[in-house]
PDB file of C-alpha atoms in Angstrom:
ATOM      1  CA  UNK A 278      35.429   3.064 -41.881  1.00 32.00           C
ATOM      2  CA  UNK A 279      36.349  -0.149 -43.638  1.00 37.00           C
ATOM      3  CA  UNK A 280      38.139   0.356 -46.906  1.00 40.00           C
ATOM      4  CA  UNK A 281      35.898   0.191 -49.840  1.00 39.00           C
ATOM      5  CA  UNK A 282      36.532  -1.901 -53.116  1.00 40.00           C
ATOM      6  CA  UNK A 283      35.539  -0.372 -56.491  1.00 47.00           C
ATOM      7  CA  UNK A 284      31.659   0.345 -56.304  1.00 67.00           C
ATOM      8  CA  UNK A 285      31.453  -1.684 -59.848  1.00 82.00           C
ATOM      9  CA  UNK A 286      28.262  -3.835 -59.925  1.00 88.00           C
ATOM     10  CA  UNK A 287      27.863  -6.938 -61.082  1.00 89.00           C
ATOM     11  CA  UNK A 288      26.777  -6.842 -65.226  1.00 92.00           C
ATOM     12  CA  UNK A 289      23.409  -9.300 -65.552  1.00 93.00           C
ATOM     13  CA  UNK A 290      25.577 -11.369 -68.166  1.00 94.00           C
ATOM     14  CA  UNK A 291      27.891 -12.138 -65.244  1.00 93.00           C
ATOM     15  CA  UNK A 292      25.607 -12.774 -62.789  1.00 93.00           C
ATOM     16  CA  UNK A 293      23.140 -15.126 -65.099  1.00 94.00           C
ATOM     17  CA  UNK A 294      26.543 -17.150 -65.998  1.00 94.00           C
ATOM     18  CA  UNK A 295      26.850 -18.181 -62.277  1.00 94.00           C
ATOM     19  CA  UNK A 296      23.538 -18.965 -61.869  1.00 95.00           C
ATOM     20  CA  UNK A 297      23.523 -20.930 -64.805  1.00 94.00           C
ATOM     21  CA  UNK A 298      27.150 -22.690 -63.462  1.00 93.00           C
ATOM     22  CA  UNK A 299      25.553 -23.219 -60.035  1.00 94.00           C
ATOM     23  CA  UNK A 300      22.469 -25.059 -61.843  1.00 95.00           C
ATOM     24  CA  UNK A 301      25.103 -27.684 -63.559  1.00 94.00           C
ATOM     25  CA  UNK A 302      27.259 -28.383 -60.624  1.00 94.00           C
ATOM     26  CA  UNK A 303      24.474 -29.048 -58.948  1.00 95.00           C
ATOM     27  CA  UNK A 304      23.353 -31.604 -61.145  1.00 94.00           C
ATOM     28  CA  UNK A 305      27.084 -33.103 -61.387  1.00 95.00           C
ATOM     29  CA  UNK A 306      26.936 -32.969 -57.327  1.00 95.00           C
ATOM     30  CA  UNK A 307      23.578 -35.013 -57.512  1.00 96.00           C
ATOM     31  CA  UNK A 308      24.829 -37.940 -58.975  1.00 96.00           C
ATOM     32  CA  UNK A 309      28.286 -38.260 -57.441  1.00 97.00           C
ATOM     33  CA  UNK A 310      26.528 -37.450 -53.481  1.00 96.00           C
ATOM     34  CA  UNK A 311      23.636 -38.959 -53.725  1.00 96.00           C
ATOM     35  CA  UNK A 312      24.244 -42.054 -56.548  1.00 96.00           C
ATOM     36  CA  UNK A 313      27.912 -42.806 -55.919  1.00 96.00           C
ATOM     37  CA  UNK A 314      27.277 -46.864 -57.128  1.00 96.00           C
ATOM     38  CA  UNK A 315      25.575 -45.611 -60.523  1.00 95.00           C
ATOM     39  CA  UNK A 316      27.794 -43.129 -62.265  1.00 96.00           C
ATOM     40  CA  UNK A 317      28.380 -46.003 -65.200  1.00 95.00           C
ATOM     41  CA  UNK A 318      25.073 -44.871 -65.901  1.00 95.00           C
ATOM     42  CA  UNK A 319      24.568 -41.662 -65.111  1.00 95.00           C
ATOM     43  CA  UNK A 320      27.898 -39.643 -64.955  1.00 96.00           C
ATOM     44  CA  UNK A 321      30.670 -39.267 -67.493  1.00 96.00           C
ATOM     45  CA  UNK A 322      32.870 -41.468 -66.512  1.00 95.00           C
ATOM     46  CA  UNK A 323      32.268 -44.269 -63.862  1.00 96.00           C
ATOM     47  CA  UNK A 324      34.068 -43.336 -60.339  1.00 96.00           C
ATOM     48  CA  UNK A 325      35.754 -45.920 -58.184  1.00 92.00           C
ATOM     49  CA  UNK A 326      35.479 -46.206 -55.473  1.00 94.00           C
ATOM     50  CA  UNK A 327      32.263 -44.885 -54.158  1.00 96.00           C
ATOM     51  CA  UNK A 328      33.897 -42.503 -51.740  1.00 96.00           C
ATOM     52  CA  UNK A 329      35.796 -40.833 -54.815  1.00 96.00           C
ATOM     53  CA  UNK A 330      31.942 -40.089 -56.198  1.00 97.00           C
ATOM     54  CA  UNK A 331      30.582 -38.522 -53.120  1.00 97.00           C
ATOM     55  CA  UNK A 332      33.732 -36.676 -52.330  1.00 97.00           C
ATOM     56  CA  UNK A 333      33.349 -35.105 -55.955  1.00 97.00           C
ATOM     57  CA  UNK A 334      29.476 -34.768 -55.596  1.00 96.00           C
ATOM     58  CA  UNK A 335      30.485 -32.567 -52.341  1.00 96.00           C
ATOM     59  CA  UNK A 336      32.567 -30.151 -53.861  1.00 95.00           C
ATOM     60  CA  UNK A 337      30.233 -29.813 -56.503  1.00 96.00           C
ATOM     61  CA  UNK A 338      27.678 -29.064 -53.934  1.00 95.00           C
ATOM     62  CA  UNK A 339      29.723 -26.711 -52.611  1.00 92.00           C
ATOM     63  CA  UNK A 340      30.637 -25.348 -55.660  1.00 91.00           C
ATOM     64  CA  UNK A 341      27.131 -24.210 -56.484  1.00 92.00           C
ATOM     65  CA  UNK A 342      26.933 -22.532 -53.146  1.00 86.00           C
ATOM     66  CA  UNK A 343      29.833 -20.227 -53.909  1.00 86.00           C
ATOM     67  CA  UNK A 344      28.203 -19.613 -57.450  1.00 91.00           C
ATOM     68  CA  UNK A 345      24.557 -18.830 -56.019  1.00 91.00           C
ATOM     69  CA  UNK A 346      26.339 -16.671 -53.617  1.00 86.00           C
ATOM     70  CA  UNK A 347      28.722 -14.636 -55.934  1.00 86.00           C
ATOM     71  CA  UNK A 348      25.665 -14.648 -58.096  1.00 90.00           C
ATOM     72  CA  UNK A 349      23.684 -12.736 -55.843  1.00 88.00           C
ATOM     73  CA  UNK A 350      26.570 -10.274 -54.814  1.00 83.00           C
ATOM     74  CA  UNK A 351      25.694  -6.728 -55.658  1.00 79.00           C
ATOM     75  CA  UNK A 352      29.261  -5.710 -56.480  1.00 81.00           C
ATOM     76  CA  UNK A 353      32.208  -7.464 -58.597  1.00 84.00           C
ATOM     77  CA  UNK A 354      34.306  -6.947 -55.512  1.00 76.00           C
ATOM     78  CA  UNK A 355      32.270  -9.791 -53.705  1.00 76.00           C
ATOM     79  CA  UNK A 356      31.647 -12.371 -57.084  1.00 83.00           C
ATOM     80  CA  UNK A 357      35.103 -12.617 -58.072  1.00 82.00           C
ATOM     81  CA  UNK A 358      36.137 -14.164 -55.174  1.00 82.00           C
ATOM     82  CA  UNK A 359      33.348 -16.632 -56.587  1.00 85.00           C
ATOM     83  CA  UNK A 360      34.286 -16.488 -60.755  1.00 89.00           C
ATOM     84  CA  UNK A 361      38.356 -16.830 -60.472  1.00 89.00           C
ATOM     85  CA  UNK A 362      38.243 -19.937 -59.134  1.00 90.00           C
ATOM     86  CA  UNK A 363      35.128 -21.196 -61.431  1.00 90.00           C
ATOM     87  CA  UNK A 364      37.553 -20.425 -64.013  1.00 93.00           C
ATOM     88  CA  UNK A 365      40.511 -22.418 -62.904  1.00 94.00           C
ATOM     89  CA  UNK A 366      38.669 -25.292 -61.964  1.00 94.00           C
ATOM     90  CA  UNK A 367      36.599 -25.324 -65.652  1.00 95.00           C
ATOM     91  CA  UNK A 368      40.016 -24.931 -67.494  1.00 96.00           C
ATOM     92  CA  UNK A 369      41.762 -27.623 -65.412  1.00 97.00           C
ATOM     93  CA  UNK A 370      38.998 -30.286 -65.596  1.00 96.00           C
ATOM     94  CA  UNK A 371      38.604 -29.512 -69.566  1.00 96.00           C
ATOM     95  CA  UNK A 372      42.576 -30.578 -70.105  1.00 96.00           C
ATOM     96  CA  UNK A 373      42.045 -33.542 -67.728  1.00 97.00           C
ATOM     97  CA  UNK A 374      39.105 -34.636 -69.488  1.00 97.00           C
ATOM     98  CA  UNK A 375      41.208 -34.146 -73.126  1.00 96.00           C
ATOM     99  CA  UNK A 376      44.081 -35.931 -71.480  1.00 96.00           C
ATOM    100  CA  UNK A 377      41.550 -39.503 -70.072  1.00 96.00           C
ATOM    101  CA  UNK A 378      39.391 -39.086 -72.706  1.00 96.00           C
ATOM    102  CA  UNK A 379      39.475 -42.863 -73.491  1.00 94.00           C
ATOM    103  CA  UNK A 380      38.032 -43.335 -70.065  1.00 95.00           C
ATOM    104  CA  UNK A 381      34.575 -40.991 -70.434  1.00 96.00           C
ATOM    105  CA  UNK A 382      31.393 -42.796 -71.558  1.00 96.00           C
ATOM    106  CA  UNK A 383      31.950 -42.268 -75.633  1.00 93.00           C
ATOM    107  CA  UNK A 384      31.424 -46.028 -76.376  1.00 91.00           C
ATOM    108  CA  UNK A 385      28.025 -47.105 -77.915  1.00 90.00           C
ATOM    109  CA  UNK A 386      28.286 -50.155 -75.530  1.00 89.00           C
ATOM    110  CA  UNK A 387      27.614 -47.728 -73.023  1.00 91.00           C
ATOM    111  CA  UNK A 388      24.085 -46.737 -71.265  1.00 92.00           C
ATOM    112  CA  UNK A 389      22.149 -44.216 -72.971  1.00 94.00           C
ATOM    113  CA  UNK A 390      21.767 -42.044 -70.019  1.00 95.00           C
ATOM    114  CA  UNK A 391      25.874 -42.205 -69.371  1.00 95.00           C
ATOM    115  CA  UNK A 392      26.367 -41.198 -73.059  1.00 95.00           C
ATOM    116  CA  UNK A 393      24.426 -37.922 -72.666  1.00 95.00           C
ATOM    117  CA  UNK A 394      26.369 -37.105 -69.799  1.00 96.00           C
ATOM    118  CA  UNK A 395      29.520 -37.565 -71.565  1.00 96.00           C
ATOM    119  CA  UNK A 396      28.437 -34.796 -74.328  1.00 96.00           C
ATOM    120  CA  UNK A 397      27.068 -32.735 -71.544  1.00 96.00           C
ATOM    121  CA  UNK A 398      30.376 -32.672 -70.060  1.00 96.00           C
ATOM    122  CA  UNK A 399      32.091 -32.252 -73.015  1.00 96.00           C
ATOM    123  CA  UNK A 400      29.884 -29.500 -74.215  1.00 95.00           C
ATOM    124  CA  UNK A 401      29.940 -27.258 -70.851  1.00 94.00           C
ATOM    125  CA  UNK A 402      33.441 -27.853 -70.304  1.00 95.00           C
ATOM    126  CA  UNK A 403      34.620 -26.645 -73.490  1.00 95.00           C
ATOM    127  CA  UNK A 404      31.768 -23.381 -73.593  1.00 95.00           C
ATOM    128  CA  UNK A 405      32.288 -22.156 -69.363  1.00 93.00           C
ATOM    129  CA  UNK A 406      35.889 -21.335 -69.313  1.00 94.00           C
ATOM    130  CA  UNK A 407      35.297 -19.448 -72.647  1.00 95.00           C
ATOM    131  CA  UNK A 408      32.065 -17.975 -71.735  1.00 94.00           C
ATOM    132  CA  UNK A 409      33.863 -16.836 -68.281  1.00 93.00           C
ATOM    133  CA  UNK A 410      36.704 -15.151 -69.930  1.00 93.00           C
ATOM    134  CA  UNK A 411      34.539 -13.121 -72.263  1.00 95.00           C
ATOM    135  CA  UNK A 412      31.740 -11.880 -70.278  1.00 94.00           C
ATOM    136  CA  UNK A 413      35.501 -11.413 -67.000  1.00 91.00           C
ATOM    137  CA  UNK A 414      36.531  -9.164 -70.028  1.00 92.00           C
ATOM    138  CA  UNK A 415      32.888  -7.431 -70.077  1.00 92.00           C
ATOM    139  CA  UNK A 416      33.065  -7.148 -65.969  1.00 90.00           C
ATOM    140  CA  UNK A 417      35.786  -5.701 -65.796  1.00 86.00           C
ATOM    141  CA  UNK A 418      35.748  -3.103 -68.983  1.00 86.00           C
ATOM    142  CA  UNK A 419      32.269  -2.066 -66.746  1.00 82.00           C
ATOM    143  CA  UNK A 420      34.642  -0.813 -63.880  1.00 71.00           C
ATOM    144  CA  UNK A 421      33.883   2.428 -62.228  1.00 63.00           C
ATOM    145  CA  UNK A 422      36.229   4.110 -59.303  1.00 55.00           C
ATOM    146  CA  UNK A 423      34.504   4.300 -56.388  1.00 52.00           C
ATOM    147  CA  UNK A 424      34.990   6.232 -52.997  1.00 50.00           C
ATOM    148  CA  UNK A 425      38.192   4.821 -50.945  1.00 45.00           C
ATOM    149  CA  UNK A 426      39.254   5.046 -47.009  1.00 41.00           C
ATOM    150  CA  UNK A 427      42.906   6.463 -46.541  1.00 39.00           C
ATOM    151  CA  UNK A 428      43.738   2.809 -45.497  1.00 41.00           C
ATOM    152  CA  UNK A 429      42.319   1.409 -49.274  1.00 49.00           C
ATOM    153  CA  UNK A 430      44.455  -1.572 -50.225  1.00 54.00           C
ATOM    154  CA  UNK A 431      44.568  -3.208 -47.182  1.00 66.00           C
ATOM    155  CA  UNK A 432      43.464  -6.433 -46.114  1.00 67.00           C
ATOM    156  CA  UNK A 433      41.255  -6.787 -43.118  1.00 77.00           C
ATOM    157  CA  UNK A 434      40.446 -10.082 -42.044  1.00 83.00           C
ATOM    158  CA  UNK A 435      42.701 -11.031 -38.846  1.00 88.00           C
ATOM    159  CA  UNK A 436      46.685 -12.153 -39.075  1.00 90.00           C
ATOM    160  CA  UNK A 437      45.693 -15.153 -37.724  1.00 92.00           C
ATOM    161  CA  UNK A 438      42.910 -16.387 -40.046  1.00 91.00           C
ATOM    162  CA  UNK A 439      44.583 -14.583 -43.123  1.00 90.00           C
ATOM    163  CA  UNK A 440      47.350 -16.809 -41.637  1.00 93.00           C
ATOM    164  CA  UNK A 441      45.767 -19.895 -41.392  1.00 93.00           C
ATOM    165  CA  UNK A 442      43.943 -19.059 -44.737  1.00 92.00           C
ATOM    166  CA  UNK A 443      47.461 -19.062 -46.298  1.00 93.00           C
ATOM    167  CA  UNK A 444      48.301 -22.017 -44.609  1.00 95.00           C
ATOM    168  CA  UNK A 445      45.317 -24.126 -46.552  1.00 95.00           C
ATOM    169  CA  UNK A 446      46.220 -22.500 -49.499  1.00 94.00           C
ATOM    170  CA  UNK A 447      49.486 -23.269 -49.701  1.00 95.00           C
ATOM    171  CA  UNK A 448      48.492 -27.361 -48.961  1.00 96.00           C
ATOM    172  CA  UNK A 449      45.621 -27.808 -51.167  1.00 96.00           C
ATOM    173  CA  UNK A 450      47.631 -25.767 -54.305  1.00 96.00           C
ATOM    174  CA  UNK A 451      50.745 -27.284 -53.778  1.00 97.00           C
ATOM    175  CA  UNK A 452      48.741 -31.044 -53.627  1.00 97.00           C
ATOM    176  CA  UNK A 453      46.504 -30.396 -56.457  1.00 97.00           C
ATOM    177  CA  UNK A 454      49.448 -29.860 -58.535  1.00 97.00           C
ATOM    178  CA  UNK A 455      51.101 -32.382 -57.780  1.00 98.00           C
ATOM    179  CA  UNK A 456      47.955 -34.667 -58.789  1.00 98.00           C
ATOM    180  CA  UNK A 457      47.624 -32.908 -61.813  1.00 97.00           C
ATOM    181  CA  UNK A 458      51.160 -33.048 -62.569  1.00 97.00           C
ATOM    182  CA  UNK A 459      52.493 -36.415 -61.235  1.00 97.00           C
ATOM    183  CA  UNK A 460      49.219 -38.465 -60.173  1.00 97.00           C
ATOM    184  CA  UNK A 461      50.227 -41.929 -59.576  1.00 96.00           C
ATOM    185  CA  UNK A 462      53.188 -40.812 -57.324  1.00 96.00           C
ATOM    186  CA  UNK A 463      51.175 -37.991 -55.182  1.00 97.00           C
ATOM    187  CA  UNK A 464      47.942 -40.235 -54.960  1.00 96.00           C
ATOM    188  CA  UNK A 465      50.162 -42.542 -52.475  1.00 94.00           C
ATOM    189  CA  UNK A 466      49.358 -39.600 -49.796  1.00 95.00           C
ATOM    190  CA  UNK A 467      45.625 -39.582 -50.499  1.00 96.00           C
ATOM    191  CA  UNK A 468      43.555 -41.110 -47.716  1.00 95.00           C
ATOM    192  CA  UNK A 469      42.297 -43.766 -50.302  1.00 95.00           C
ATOM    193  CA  UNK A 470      42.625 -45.123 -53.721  1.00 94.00           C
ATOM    194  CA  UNK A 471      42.875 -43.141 -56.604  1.00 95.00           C
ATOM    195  CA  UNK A 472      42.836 -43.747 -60.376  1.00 95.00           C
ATOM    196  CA  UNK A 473      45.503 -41.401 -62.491  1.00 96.00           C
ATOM    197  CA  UNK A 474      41.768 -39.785 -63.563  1.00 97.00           C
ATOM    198  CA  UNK A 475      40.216 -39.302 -60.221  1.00 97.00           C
ATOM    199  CA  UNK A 476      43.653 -38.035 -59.113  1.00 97.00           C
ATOM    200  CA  UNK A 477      43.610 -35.468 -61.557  1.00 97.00           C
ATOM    201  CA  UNK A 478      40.356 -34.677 -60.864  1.00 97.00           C
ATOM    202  CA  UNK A 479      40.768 -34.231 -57.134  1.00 97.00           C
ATOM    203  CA  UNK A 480      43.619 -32.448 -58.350  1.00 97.00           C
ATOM    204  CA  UNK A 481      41.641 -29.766 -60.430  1.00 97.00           C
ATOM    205  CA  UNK A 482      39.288 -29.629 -57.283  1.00 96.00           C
ATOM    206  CA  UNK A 483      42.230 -28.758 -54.528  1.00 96.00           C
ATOM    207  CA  UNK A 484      43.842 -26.272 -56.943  1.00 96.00           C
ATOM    208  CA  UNK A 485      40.679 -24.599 -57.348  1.00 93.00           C
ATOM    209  CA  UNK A 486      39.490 -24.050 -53.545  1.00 92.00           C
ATOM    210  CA  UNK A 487      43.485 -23.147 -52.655  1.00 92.00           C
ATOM    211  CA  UNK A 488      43.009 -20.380 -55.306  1.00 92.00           C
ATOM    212  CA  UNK A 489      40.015 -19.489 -53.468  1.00 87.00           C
ATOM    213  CA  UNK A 490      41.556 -19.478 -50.024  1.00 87.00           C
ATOM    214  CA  UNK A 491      44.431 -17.360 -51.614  1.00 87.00           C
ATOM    215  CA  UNK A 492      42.077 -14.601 -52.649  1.00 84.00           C
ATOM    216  CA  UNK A 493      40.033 -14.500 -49.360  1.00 79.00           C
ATOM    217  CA  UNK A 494      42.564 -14.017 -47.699  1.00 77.00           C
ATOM    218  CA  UNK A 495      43.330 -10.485 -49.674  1.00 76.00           C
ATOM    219  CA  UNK A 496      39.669  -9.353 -49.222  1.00 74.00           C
ATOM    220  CA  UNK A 497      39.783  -5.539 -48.297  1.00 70.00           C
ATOM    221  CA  UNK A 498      35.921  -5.379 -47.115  1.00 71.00           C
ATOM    222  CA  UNK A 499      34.579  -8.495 -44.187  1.00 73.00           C
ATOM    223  CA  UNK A 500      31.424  -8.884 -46.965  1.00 71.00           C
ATOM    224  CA  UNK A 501      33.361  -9.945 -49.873  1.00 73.00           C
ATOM    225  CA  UNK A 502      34.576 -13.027 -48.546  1.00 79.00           C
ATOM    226  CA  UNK A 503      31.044 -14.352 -47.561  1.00 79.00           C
ATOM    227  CA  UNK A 504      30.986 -16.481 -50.539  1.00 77.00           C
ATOM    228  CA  UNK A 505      34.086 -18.307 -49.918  1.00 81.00           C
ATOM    229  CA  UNK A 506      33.192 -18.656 -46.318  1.00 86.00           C
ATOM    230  CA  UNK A 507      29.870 -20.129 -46.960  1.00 85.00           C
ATOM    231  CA  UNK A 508      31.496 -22.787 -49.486  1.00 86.00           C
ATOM    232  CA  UNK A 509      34.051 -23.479 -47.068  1.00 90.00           C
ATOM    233  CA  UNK A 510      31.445 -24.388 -44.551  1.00 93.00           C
ATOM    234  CA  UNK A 511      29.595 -26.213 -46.841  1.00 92.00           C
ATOM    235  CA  UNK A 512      32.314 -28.366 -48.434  1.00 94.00           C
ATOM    236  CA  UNK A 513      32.911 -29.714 -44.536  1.00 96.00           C
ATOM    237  CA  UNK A 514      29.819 -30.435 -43.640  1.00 96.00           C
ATOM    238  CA  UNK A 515      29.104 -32.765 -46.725  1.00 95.00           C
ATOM    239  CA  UNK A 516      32.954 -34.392 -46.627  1.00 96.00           C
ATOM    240  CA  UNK A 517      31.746 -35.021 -43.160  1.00 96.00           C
ATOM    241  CA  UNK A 518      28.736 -36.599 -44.735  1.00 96.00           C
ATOM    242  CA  UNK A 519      30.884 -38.596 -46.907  1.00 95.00           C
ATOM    243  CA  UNK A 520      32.733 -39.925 -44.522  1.00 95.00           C
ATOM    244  CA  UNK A 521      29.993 -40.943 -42.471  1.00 95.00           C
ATOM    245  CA  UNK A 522      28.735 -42.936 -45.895  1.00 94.00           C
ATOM    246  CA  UNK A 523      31.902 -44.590 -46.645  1.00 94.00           C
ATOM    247  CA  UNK A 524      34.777 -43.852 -44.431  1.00 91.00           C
ATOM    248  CA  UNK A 525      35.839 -47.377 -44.512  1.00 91.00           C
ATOM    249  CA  UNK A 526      37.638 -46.579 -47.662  1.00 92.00           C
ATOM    250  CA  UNK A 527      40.251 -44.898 -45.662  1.00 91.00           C
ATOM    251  CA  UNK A 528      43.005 -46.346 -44.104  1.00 84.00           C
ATOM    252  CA  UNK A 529      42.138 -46.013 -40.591  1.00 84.00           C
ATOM    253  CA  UNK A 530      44.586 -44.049 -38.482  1.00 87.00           C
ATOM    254  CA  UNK A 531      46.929 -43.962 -41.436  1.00 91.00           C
ATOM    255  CA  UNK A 532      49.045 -40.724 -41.355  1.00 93.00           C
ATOM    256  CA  UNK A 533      46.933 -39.906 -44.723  1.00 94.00           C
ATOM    257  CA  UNK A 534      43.443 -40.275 -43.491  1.00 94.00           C
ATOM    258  CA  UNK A 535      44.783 -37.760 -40.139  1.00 95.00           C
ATOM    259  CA  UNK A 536      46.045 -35.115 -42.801  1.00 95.00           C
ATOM    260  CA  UNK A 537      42.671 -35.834 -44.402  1.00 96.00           C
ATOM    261  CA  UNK A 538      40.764 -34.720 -41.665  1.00 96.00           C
ATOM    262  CA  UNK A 539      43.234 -32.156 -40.287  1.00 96.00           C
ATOM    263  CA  UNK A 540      42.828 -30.430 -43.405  1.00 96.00           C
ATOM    264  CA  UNK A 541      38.936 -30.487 -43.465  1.00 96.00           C
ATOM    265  CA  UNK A 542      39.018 -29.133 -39.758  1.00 96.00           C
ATOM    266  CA  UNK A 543      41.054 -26.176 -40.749  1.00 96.00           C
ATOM    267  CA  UNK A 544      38.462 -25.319 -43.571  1.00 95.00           C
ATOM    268  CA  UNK A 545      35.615 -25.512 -41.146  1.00 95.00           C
ATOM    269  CA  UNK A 546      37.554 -23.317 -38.471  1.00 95.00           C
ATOM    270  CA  UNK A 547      38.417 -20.894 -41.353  1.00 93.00           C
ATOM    271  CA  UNK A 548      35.343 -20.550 -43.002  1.00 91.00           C
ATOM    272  CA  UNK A 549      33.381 -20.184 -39.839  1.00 93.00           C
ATOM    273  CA  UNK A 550      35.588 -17.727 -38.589  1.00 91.00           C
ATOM    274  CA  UNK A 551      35.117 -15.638 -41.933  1.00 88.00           C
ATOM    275  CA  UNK A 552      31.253 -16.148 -41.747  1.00 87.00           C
ATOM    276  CA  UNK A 553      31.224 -14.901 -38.300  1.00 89.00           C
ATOM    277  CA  UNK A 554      33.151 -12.088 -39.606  1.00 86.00           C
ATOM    278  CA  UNK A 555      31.079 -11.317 -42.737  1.00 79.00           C
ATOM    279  CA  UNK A 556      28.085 -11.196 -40.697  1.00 76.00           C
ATOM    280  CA  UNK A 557      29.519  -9.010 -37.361  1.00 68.00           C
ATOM    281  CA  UNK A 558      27.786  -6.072 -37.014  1.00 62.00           C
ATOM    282  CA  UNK A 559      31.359  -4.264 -38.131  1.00 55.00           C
ATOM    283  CA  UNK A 560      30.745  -5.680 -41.769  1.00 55.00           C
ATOM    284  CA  UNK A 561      26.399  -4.696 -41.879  1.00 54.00           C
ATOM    285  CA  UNK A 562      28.025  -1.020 -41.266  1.00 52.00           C
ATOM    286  CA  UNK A 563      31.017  -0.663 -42.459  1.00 51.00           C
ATOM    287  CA  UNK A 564      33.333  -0.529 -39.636  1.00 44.00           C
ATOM    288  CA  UNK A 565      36.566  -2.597 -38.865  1.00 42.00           C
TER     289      UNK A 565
END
């Protein structure tokens, strides 16, 4: 038998909260994918160049996947792998928001539309990390022991995807830090042009999904890491989009736009692997 995580389910405060999260990346993911040449007037802050916007607008897209997914988990064991990251990313983007604040859409010279984004932003920013660590708090005081195989504790996804897992973990968190922490510098090895804002942002972004590659990795049941598997999936298929829209941006075969792509190919491979996994007959029953 597989080993079994704590039979804890997920509280309805927790599971509404990612539903509700899903709903507003969503929304953020609709104007960066699908309007990259309007966000002066409909996003927060206006994105340069276009392919900054739709990149955003697909890991938002993604995003909500992994939120809709952990939101329909039965168990905590399977929607952390979805909240943790959530977290991260929320309290990231709020100190890079407090730290360009001078560039979001606060002036009254600004459109109307751009202006209520701004406080939108402002307003879930500030209330999601918050609302995450209280209702985390909630989750986890609900925890119950449940039954446990001999071999409890141990990962089971493959060496070589937890391997190659580790390996996209280690790139995206050690790059998103280095956005976050030293933009100008480590934007020079992005594929395009990046503004100390949308560096930072990109930054919050990589840190986040390397958090979430990190924990799949861990996952002691093949179910649990459906959610990141599904996002990872996701995320490629609309950067592939993306590209398709405005690739030119990148500096064609540039060392930079090959690390781009190499990158995005090892997500795919890993998240299709893990999907294949989740969904094996070994995972519907139990077995490894």
């Amino acid at each position: 038998m597989s080993p079994l995580a704590e039979v804890t389910p997920l509280i309805p405060p927790m599971r509404w909260l990612l539903y509700v999260a899903a709903f507003l990346v969503f929304l953020a993911g609709l104007v960066l994918f699908v309007f990259p040449l309007r966000t002066d007037e409909f996003f927060a802050w206006t994105v340069n160049p276009p392919m900054t916007a739709v990149f955003l607008g697909a890991a938002y897209w993604s995003a909500a996947g992994l939120e809709v997914t952990g939101a329909r988990s039965s168990s905590w064991g399977s929607a952390r792998l979805a909240v943790w990251p959530v977290f991260i990313f929320t309290t990231l983007t709020l100190g890079v928001t407090l730290l360009h604040l001078d560039r979001f859409h606060l002036s009254p010279n600004t459109a109307p539309t751009a202006q209520i984004a701004t406080w939108a932003w402002l307003a879930i920013y500030a209330i999601v990390p918050v609302a995450m660590l209280v209702i985390g708090w909630m989750q986890i005081r609900s925890r119950r022991p449940g039954p446990q195989s001999v071999t409890a504790g141990r990962p089971v996804l493959p060496p070589a995807l937890r391997l190659l897992m580790v390996g996209i973990a280690g790139v995206l968190l050690l790059y998103g830090v280095a956005l976050l922490a030293v933009p100008v510098p480590a934007a020079t090895w992005w594929p395009w042009q990046l503004s100390e804002l949308t560096a930072r942002a990109v930054g919050a972004w990589l840190v986040g999904l390397g958090w979430s590659a990190a924990q799949g990795q861990f996952s002691r049941d093949l179910r649990t890491v459906r959610p990141v598997a599904l996002t990872s999936v996701a995320f490629v298929i609309l950067q592939a989009l993306a590209l398709l829209r405005y690739g030119s941006a990148l500096n064609w075969p540039s060392a930079q736009a090959i690390g781009f792509v190499t990158v995005l190919l090892a997500i795919g491979m890993a998240g299709a692997w893990a999907l294949a996994l989740s969904r094996s007959p070994a995972a519907r029953t139990g077995m490894t």
